[in-house]
CSV table of C-alpha atoms and ligand atoms in Angstrom, one decimal:
chain,number,residue,atom,x,y,z
A,9,MET,CA,-25.3,-5.9,1.9
A,10,GLU,CA,-22.5,-7.6,-0.9
A,11,ARG,CA,-21.1,-10.1,0.3
A,12,ILE,CA,-17.2,-9.5,0.0
A,13,GLY,CA,-14.5,-11.5,-0.8
A,14,PHE,CA,-10.8,-10.2,0.6
A,15,ILE,CA,-7.4,-11.6,-0.5
A,16,GLY,CA,-3.9,-10.4,0.7
A,17,LEU,CA,-4.6,-9.8,4.8
A,18,GLY,CA,-0.8,-8.6,5.8
A,19,VAL,CA,0.1,-5.2,7.3
A,20,MET,CA,-2.9,-3.3,5.6
A,21,GLY,CA,-5.3,-5.9,4.3
A,22,LYS,CA,-6.1,-7.8,7.4
A,23,PRO,CA,-7.3,-3.9,9.4
A,24,MET,CA,-8.9,-3.1,5.8
A,25,ALA,CA,-10.8,-6.1,6.3
A,26,ARG,CA,-11.4,-6.0,10.0
A,27,ASN,CA,-12.5,-2.8,9.1
A,28,LEU,CA,-15.6,-4.0,7.0
A,29,MET,CA,-16.4,-6.8,9.2
A,30,GLN,CA,-17.3,-3.9,11.8
A,31,ALA,CA,-19.2,-2.6,9.4
A,32,GLY,CA,-21.5,-5.0,8.9
A,33,TYR,CA,-20.1,-7.3,6.0
A,34,ALA,CA,-19.6,-10.4,5.5
A,35,LEU,CA,-16.3,-11.8,4.8
A,36,THR,CA,-14.1,-14.3,3.3
A,37,LEU,CA,-11.1,-14.5,3.6
A,38,LEU,CA,-7.3,-15.4,1.7
A,39,THR,CA,-4.3,-15.1,3.3
A,40,ARG,CA,-1.0,-17.1,2.6
A,41,THR,CA,-0.7,-17.9,6.2
A,42,ARG,CA,-4.2,-18.8,8.0
A,43,ALA,CA,-2.5,-18.5,10.9
A,44,LYS,CA,-2.1,-15.1,11.2
A,45,ILE,CA,-6.2,-14.4,10.4
A,46,GLU,CA,-7.3,-17.4,13.2
A,47,ASP,CA,-8.5,-13.4,14.8
A,48,LEU,CA,-10.9,-13.1,12.1
A,49,LEU,CA,-12.2,-16.2,11.7
A,50,SER,CA,-13.3,-16.6,14.8
A,51,ALA,CA,-14.8,-13.1,14.9
A,52,GLY,CA,-17.0,-14.8,11.7
A,53,ALA,CA,-15.3,-14.5,9.0
A,54,THR,CA,-15.3,-17.3,6.3
A,55,TRP,CA,-11.9,-19.0,4.9
A,56,ALA,CA,-11.1,-20.1,1.0
A,57,ASP,CA,-8.7,-22.2,-0.3
A,58,THR,CA,-8.3,-20.7,-3.7
A,59,PRO,CA,-8.8,-17.0,-5.0
A,60,ARG,CA,-11.8,-18.9,-7.3
A,61,VAL,CA,-13.5,-20.2,-4.1
A,62,VAL,CA,-13.4,-16.9,-2.5
A,63,ALA,CA,-15.0,-15.2,-5.8
A,64,GLN,CA,-18.0,-18.0,-5.9
A,65,HIS,CA,-18.7,-16.9,-2.3
A,66,SER,CA,-19.0,-13.0,-2.8
A,67,ASP,CA,-20.4,-10.4,-4.7
A,68,VAL,CA,-17.2,-8.2,-4.7
A,69,VAL,CA,-13.8,-9.3,-4.4
A,70,ILE,CA,-11.1,-7.4,-3.1
A,71,THR,CA,-7.1,-8.0,-3.5
A,72,MET,CA,-4.9,-5.9,-1.5
A,73,LEU,CA,-1.8,-8.3,-2.4
A,74,PRO,CA,2.1,-7.0,-3.2
A,75,ASP,CA,2.9,-6.2,-6.5
A,76,SER,CA,1.6,-7.2,-9.7
A,77,PRO,CA,2.2,-10.4,-10.7
A,78,ASP,CA,0.6,-11.7,-6.9
A,79,VAL,CA,-2.6,-9.7,-8.5
A,80,ALA,CA,-2.7,-11.1,-11.7
A,81,GLN,CA,-2.5,-14.4,-10.9
A,82,ALA,CA,-4.9,-13.9,-8.0
A,83,ILE,CA,-7.2,-12.7,-10.3
A,84,ALA,CA,-6.6,-14.3,-14.3
A,85,GLY,CA,-4.8,-17.5,-12.8
A,86,ALA,CA,-5.5,-20.9,-13.1
A,87,GLU,CA,-7.1,-20.9,-9.7
A,88,GLY,CA,-8.4,-17.5,-9.5
A,89,ILE,CA,-11.1,-14.9,-9.2
A,90,PHE,CA,-12.2,-15.2,-13.1
A,91,ALA,CA,-12.3,-19.0,-12.9
A,92,GLY,CA,-14.7,-18.7,-10.4
A,93,ALA,CA,-16.4,-16.1,-11.0
A,94,ARG,CA,-20.4,-14.8,-12.1
A,95,PRO,CA,-21.5,-11.9,-14.8
A,96,GLY,CA,-21.9,-8.9,-12.3
A,97,LEU,CA,-19.2,-9.7,-10.4
A,98,LEU,CA,-16.9,-6.5,-9.0
A,99,VAL,CA,-13.1,-6.8,-8.3
A,100,ILE,CA,-11.3,-3.7,-6.8
A,101,ASP,CA,-7.5,-4.2,-6.6
A,102,MET,CA,-6.5,-2.2,-4.0
A,103,SER,CA,-2.4,-2.9,-4.2
A,104,THR,CA,-0.1,-1.2,-5.6
A,105,ILE,CA,0.2,-2.5,-9.0
A,106,ALA,CA,1.9,-0.8,-12.6
A,107,PRO,CA,-1.0,0.7,-14.1
A,108,GLY,CA,-0.6,-1.0,-17.0
A,109,VAL,CA,-1.3,-4.6,-15.6
A,110,VAL,CA,-4.5,-3.2,-14.2
A,111,ARG,CA,-5.6,-1.8,-17.2
A,112,GLN,CA,-5.2,-5.3,-18.9
A,113,LEU,CA,-6.9,-7.2,-16.1
A,114,ALA,CA,-9.5,-4.3,-16.6
A,115,ALA,CA,-10.2,-5.4,-19.8
A,116,ASP,CA,-10.3,-9.0,-19.7
A,117,ALA,CA,-12.9,-8.8,-16.7
A,118,ALA,CA,-15.2,-6.1,-18.9
A,119,ALA,CA,-14.8,-8.8,-21.6
A,120,ARG,CA,-16.7,-11.5,-18.9
A,121,GLY,CA,-19.0,-9.0,-17.6
A,122,ILE,CA,-17.3,-8.6,-15.1
A,123,ASP,CA,-16.3,-4.8,-13.5
A,124,LEU,CA,-12.8,-4.0,-11.9
A,125,LEU,CA,-11.8,-0.8,-10.0
A,126,ASP,CA,-8.1,-0.1,-9.7
A,127,ALA,CA,-8.1,1.5,-6.1
A,128,PRO,CA,-4.5,1.9,-4.7
A,129,VAL,CA,-4.6,3.6,-1.2
A,130,SER,CA,-2.4,5.9,0.9
A,131,GLY,CA,-2.3,6.3,4.4
A,132,GLY,CA,-0.5,3.6,6.2
A,133,GLU,CA,-1.2,1.0,8.8
A,134,THR,CA,-2.4,3.7,10.7
A,135,GLY,CA,-4.8,4.7,8.0
A,136,ALA,CA,-5.8,1.2,7.4
A,137,ILE,CA,-6.5,0.7,11.1
A,138,ASN,CA,-8.6,4.0,12.0
A,139,GLY,CA,-10.3,3.5,8.9
A,140,THR,CA,-8.9,6.9,7.5
A,141,LEU,CA,-7.0,6.0,4.1
A,142,SER,CA,-6.8,8.3,1.2
A,143,ILE,CA,-8.6,5.7,-1.8
A,144,MET,CA,-7.7,6.7,-5.3
A,145,VAL,CA,-9.9,5.2,-8.1
A,146,GLY,CA,-9.8,4.1,-11.4
A,147,GLY,CA,-12.9,2.5,-13.4
A,148,THR,CA,-16.7,3.1,-14.1
A,149,GLU,CA,-18.5,5.6,-12.8
A,150,ALA,CA,-21.1,3.3,-12.2
A,151,ALA,CA,-18.8,0.4,-10.6
A,152,PHE,CA,-17.4,3.3,-8.6
A,153,GLN,CA,-20.7,4.2,-7.0
A,154,ARG,CA,-21.6,0.2,-6.2
A,155,ALA,CA,-18.2,0.5,-4.5
A,156,LEU,CA,-18.6,3.4,-2.7
A,157,PRO,CA,-20.4,2.3,0.9
A,158,ILE,CA,-17.1,-0.4,1.0
A,159,PHE,CA,-14.6,2.2,0.6
A,160,GLN,CA,-16.4,4.8,3.4
A,161,ALA,CA,-16.0,1.3,5.3
A,162,MET,CA,-12.4,1.7,5.0
A,163,GLY,CA,-11.3,5.0,4.0
A,164,LYS,CA,-12.1,8.8,4.2
A,165,THR,CA,-11.2,10.7,1.4
A,166,ILE,CA,-12.0,8.5,-1.6
A,167,VAL,CA,-12.2,10.1,-5.3
A,168,ARG,CA,-12.5,8.8,-9.0
A,169,ILE,CA,-9.6,9.9,-10.5
A,170,GLY,CA,-11.0,8.5,-14.0
A,171,GLU,CA,-10.9,5.9,-16.2
A,172,SER,CA,-9.0,2.6,-15.3
A,173,GLY,CA,-5.5,2.8,-14.3
A,174,ALA,CA,-6.1,6.6,-13.2
A,175,GLY,CA,-6.3,5.5,-9.7
A,176,GLN,CA,-2.1,3.8,-10.0
A,177,ILE,CA,-1.2,6.9,-11.8
A,178,THR,CA,-2.1,8.8,-8.6
A,179,LYS,CA,-0.4,6.1,-6.2
A,180,ALA,CA,3.1,6.3,-8.6
A,181,ALA,CA,2.1,10.0,-7.9
A,182,ASN,CA,2.1,9.5,-4.5
A,183,GLN,CA,4.8,7.3,-3.7
A,184,ILE,CA,7.0,10.2,-5.9
A,185,VAL,CA,6.0,12.6,-2.9
A,186,THR,CA,6.5,9.7,-0.4
A,187,ALA,CA,9.8,8.8,-1.0
A,188,ILE,CA,11.3,12.1,-1.6
A,189,THR,CA,9.9,13.5,1.5
A,190,ILE,CA,11.5,10.4,3.2
A,191,GLU,CA,14.7,11.3,1.3
A,192,ALA,CA,14.8,14.8,2.8
A,193,VAL,CA,13.5,14.2,6.5
A,194,CYS,CA,16.2,11.8,6.5
A,195,GLU,CA,18.8,14.4,5.0
A,196,ALA,CA,17.7,16.8,7.3
A,197,LEU,CA,17.9,14.6,10.9
A,198,VAL,CA,21.5,13.3,10.1
A,199,LEU,CA,22.6,17.2,8.8
A,200,ALA,CA,21.3,18.0,12.2
A,201,THR,CA,22.9,15.2,14.7
A,202,LYS,CA,26.3,15.5,12.9
A,203,ALA,CA,26.2,19.3,13.5
A,204,GLY,CA,25.6,18.8,17.3
A,205,VAL,CA,21.6,20.0,17.2
A,206,ASP,CA,19.3,18.0,19.0
A,207,PRO,CA,17.2,16.3,15.7
A,208,ALA,CA,14.5,16.3,18.1
A,209,LYS,CA,14.1,20.0,18.9
A,210,VAL,CA,14.5,20.4,14.7
A,211,ARG,CA,11.7,18.2,14.3
A,212,GLN,CA,10.0,20.0,16.5
A,213,ALA,CA,10.0,22.7,15.0
A,214,LEU,CA,9.7,22.2,11.4
A,215,LEU,CA,5.8,20.6,12.5
A,216,GLY,CA,5.0,24.3,12.7
A,217,GLY,CA,6.2,25.6,9.5
A,218,SER,CA,6.6,25.3,5.8
A,219,ALA,CA,8.5,22.0,5.7
A,220,GLN,CA,5.4,20.5,8.0
A,221,SER,CA,4.2,17.3,6.7
A,222,ARG,CA,2.7,13.8,7.8
A,223,ILE,CA,6.2,12.1,6.9
A,224,LEU,CA,8.2,14.3,9.1
A,225,GLU,CA,5.6,14.0,11.3
A,226,MET,CA,5.7,10.0,11.6
A,227,HIS,CA,8.6,9.4,9.7
A,228,GLY,CA,10.8,11.0,12.0
A,229,GLU,CA,9.2,10.4,14.4
A,230,ARG,CA,10.1,6.4,13.5
A,231,ILE,CA,13.7,7.5,12.7
A,232,LEU,CA,14.2,9.6,16.8
A,233,ASP,CA,13.0,6.4,18.3
A,234,ARG,CA,15.0,3.8,16.2
A,235,ASN,CA,11.3,1.8,15.3
A,236,PHE,CA,12.1,0.1,12.3
A,237,GLN,CA,9.4,-2.6,13.0
A,238,PRO,CA,7.0,-1.9,9.2
A,239,GLY,CA,4.5,0.4,9.0
A,240,PHE,CA,5.8,0.0,5.2
A,241,PHE,CA,8.4,-2.3,4.0
A,242,LEU,CA,11.1,-0.8,2.5
A,243,ARG,CA,11.6,-3.9,-0.7
A,244,LEU,CA,7.4,-2.6,-1.0
A,245,HIS,CA,8.1,1.1,-1.3
A,246,ARG,CA,11.4,0.1,-3.8
A,247,LYS,CA,8.7,-1.7,-6.5
A,248,ASP,CA,6.9,1.3,-6.3
A,249,LEU,CA,9.5,3.4,-7.0
A,250,ASP,CA,10.0,1.2,-9.9
A,251,ILE,CA,6.9,1.2,-10.8
A,252,VAL,CA,7.2,5.1,-11.0
A,253,LEU,CA,10.4,4.7,-13.2
A,254,ALA,CA,8.4,3.1,-15.5
A,255,THR,CA,5.8,4.9,-16.0
A,256,GLY,CA,8.3,7.4,-16.2
A,257,LYS,CA,9.7,6.0,-19.5
A,258,GLU,CA,6.3,5.3,-20.8
A,259,TYR,CA,5.4,8.7,-20.5
A,260,ALA,CA,8.8,10.2,-21.0
A,261,VAL,CA,9.2,12.1,-18.2
A,262,PRO,CA,12.3,12.3,-16.9
A,263,LEU,CA,12.0,12.0,-13.0
A,264,PRO,CA,15.4,12.2,-11.6
A,265,VAL,CA,14.8,12.8,-7.7
A,266,ALA,CA,12.9,9.8,-7.6
A,267,ALA,CA,15.4,8.0,-9.4
A,268,GLN,CA,17.6,8.8,-7.4
A,269,VAL,CA,16.1,7.6,-4.1
A,270,ARG,CA,14.8,4.3,-5.6
A,271,GLU,CA,19.2,3.7,-5.6
A,272,LEU,CA,19.6,4.9,-2.3
A,273,MET,CA,16.8,1.9,-1.7
A,274,THR,CA,18.7,-0.3,-3.6
A,275,ALA,CA,21.3,0.3,-1.0
A,276,ALA,CA,19.4,-0.6,1.7
A,277,LEU,CA,18.1,-3.4,0.4
A,278,ALA,CA,21.3,-5.1,-0.7
A,279,ALA,CA,22.1,-4.0,3.1
A,280,GLY,CA,19.3,-6.4,3.9
A,281,GLN,CA,16.5,-3.5,5.1
A,282,GLY,CA,14.2,-4.9,2.8
A,283,GLU,CA,11.9,-6.5,6.1
A,284,LEU,CA,12.5,-2.8,7.5
A,285,ASP,CA,10.3,0.0,7.7
A,286,ASN,CA,10.9,2.5,4.7
A,287,SER,CA,12.3,4.9,7.4
A,288,SER,CA,15.2,2.6,7.9
A,289,LEU,CA,15.9,4.7,4.8
A,290,VAL,CA,18.5,6.5,7.2
A,291,MET,CA,20.4,4.3,8.0
A,292,GLN,CA,21.9,4.6,4.5
A,293,LEU,CA,22.1,8.6,4.9
A,294,GLU,CA,24.0,7.2,8.4
A,295,ARG,CA,26.4,5.2,6.7
A,296,LEU,CA,27.2,7.5,3.7
A,297,ALA,CA,28.0,10.8,6.7
A,298,GLN,CA,29.3,8.8,9.7
A,299,THR,CA,26.8,10.0,12.3
A,300,GLN,CA,24.1,8.0,14.0
A,301,VAL,CA,20.7,10.2,14.5
A,302,LYS,CA,20.0,10.3,18.4
A,303,ARG,CA,17.9,13.1,20.6
A,304,ALA,CA,20.5,14.9,22.0
B,410,NAD,P1,2.3,-7.5,3.1
B,410,NAD,O1,3.2,-8.3,2.4
B,410,NAD,O2,2.0,-7.3,5.0
B,410,NAD,O3,0.8,-7.7,2.9
B,410,NAD,C1,0.2,-9.0,2.0
B,410,NAD,C2,-0.4,-10.0,2.5
B,410,NAD,O4,-0.4,-10.8,1.1
B,410,NAD,C3,0.9,-10.9,3.3
B,410,NAD,O5,-0.3,-11.5,4.2
B,410,NAD,C4,1.0,-12.1,2.2
B,410,NAD,O6,1.1,-13.4,3.0
B,410,NAD,C5,-0.5,-11.8,1.5
B,410,NAD,N1,-0.7,-12.9,0.0
B,410,NAD,C6,0.8,-12.7,-1.2
B,410,NAD,N2,0.7,-13.4,-1.6
B,410,NAD,C7,-0.5,-14.1,-1.6
B,410,NAD,C8,-1.1,-14.9,-2.5
B,410,NAD,N3,-0.7,-15.2,-3.4
B,410,NAD,N4,-2.6,-15.6,-1.8
B,410,NAD,C9,-3.4,-14.8,-1.4
B,410,NAD,N5,-2.2,-14.3,-0.3
B,410,NAD,C10,-1.1,-13.3,-0.4
B,410,NAD,O7,2.1,-6.0,1.9
B,410,NAD,P2,1.0,-4.7,3.2
B,410,NAD,O8,1.7,-3.9,3.4
B,410,NAD,O9,0.1,-5.0,3.4
B,410,NAD,O10,1.1,-4.0,1.5
B,410,NAD,C11,-0.2,-4.4,0.4
B,410,NAD,C12,0.1,-3.6,-0.7
B,410,NAD,O11,-0.8,-1.9,-0.3
B,410,NAD,C13,1.2,-3.2,-1.3
B,410,NAD,O12,1.7,-3.5,-3.3
B,410,NAD,C14,1.4,-2.0,-0.6
B,410,NAD,O13,2.3,-1.3,-1.6
B,410,NAD,C15,0.2,-1.5,-0.7
B,410,NAD,N6,0.4,-0.3,0.4
B,410,NAD,C16,0.8,-0.5,1.5
B,410,NAD,C17,0.9,0.5,2.5
B,410,NAD,C18,1.9,0.2,4.0
B,410,NAD,O14,1.6,1.4,4.3
B,410,NAD,N7,1.8,-1.0,4.4
B,410,NAD,C19,0.4,1.4,2.4
B,410,NAD,C20,-0.2,1.7,1.2
B,410,NAD,C21,-0.4,0.5,0.3
């Protein structure tokens, strides 16, 4: 089996790495705070101090980091993956980053004899824990086939979309749908509450009809429970909408509703909600409506 390096073991990366270990892969790990992965190290994973050292000990290196600059630094920085790589290494970035950044990194990698796939995911922390992520992949068919058994240990729906960057374009499309749907669920539950109708019963009824969605189910439940522990940091979803709008600008595609949700997320960040789950967006709608969603 290929030796795997994994960089960035947060909300998503840690359960993904655990699933790889359970599938029998030997892992070399690096994340910002070593104390947070002592359990994986005790279970047999190896620690490395820099991405360069991770690459030296691996056949395949996965990154699951917050944003484009973090990934660019980990891959192409002075102590980065390229610095420790040999031709034949496969790099898989599973973070959500700008399509243009990953295309450039893939071109730089190819010049060194290294394959690089963009393979962002959807399905949230639950999907990461259960190994049921949707994985959307950009890069060569050969690199995709090589990575497939690794993806199968972390995900269920695994699709090669196209060439380099196509995975991140797909993820941008995904984030348009999720952001606007979260906003819709927030508006629906705030309206129900202020109109004196039990929002829990509204959610229950809507889940059986055309408005059904995973977001209504999961984010709706979080809102009713006022459980805003991430999950998915609101600041990261706002970051994704920045990527969405920059991509819209690049291709001259107006994205009017995504832009509005981005501004509401900016209001939430200004109110100090960046470290809360993205379902806490409801607090901005509640502020505007002067009400608070609660079960009857
Ligand atoms: P997170 O902040 O929980 O995890 C990121 C991890 O990377 C943290 O542990 C951090 O300490 C570590 N890190 C940051 N810089 C580093 C560096 N230079 N070297 C080593 N480690 C470093 O975020 P997350 O929720 O796990 O998200 C990771 C990526 O996946 C993001 O791009 C996010 O947008 C995307 N994503 C998240 C979700 C979700 O539901 N949480 C779902 C799909 C995609």
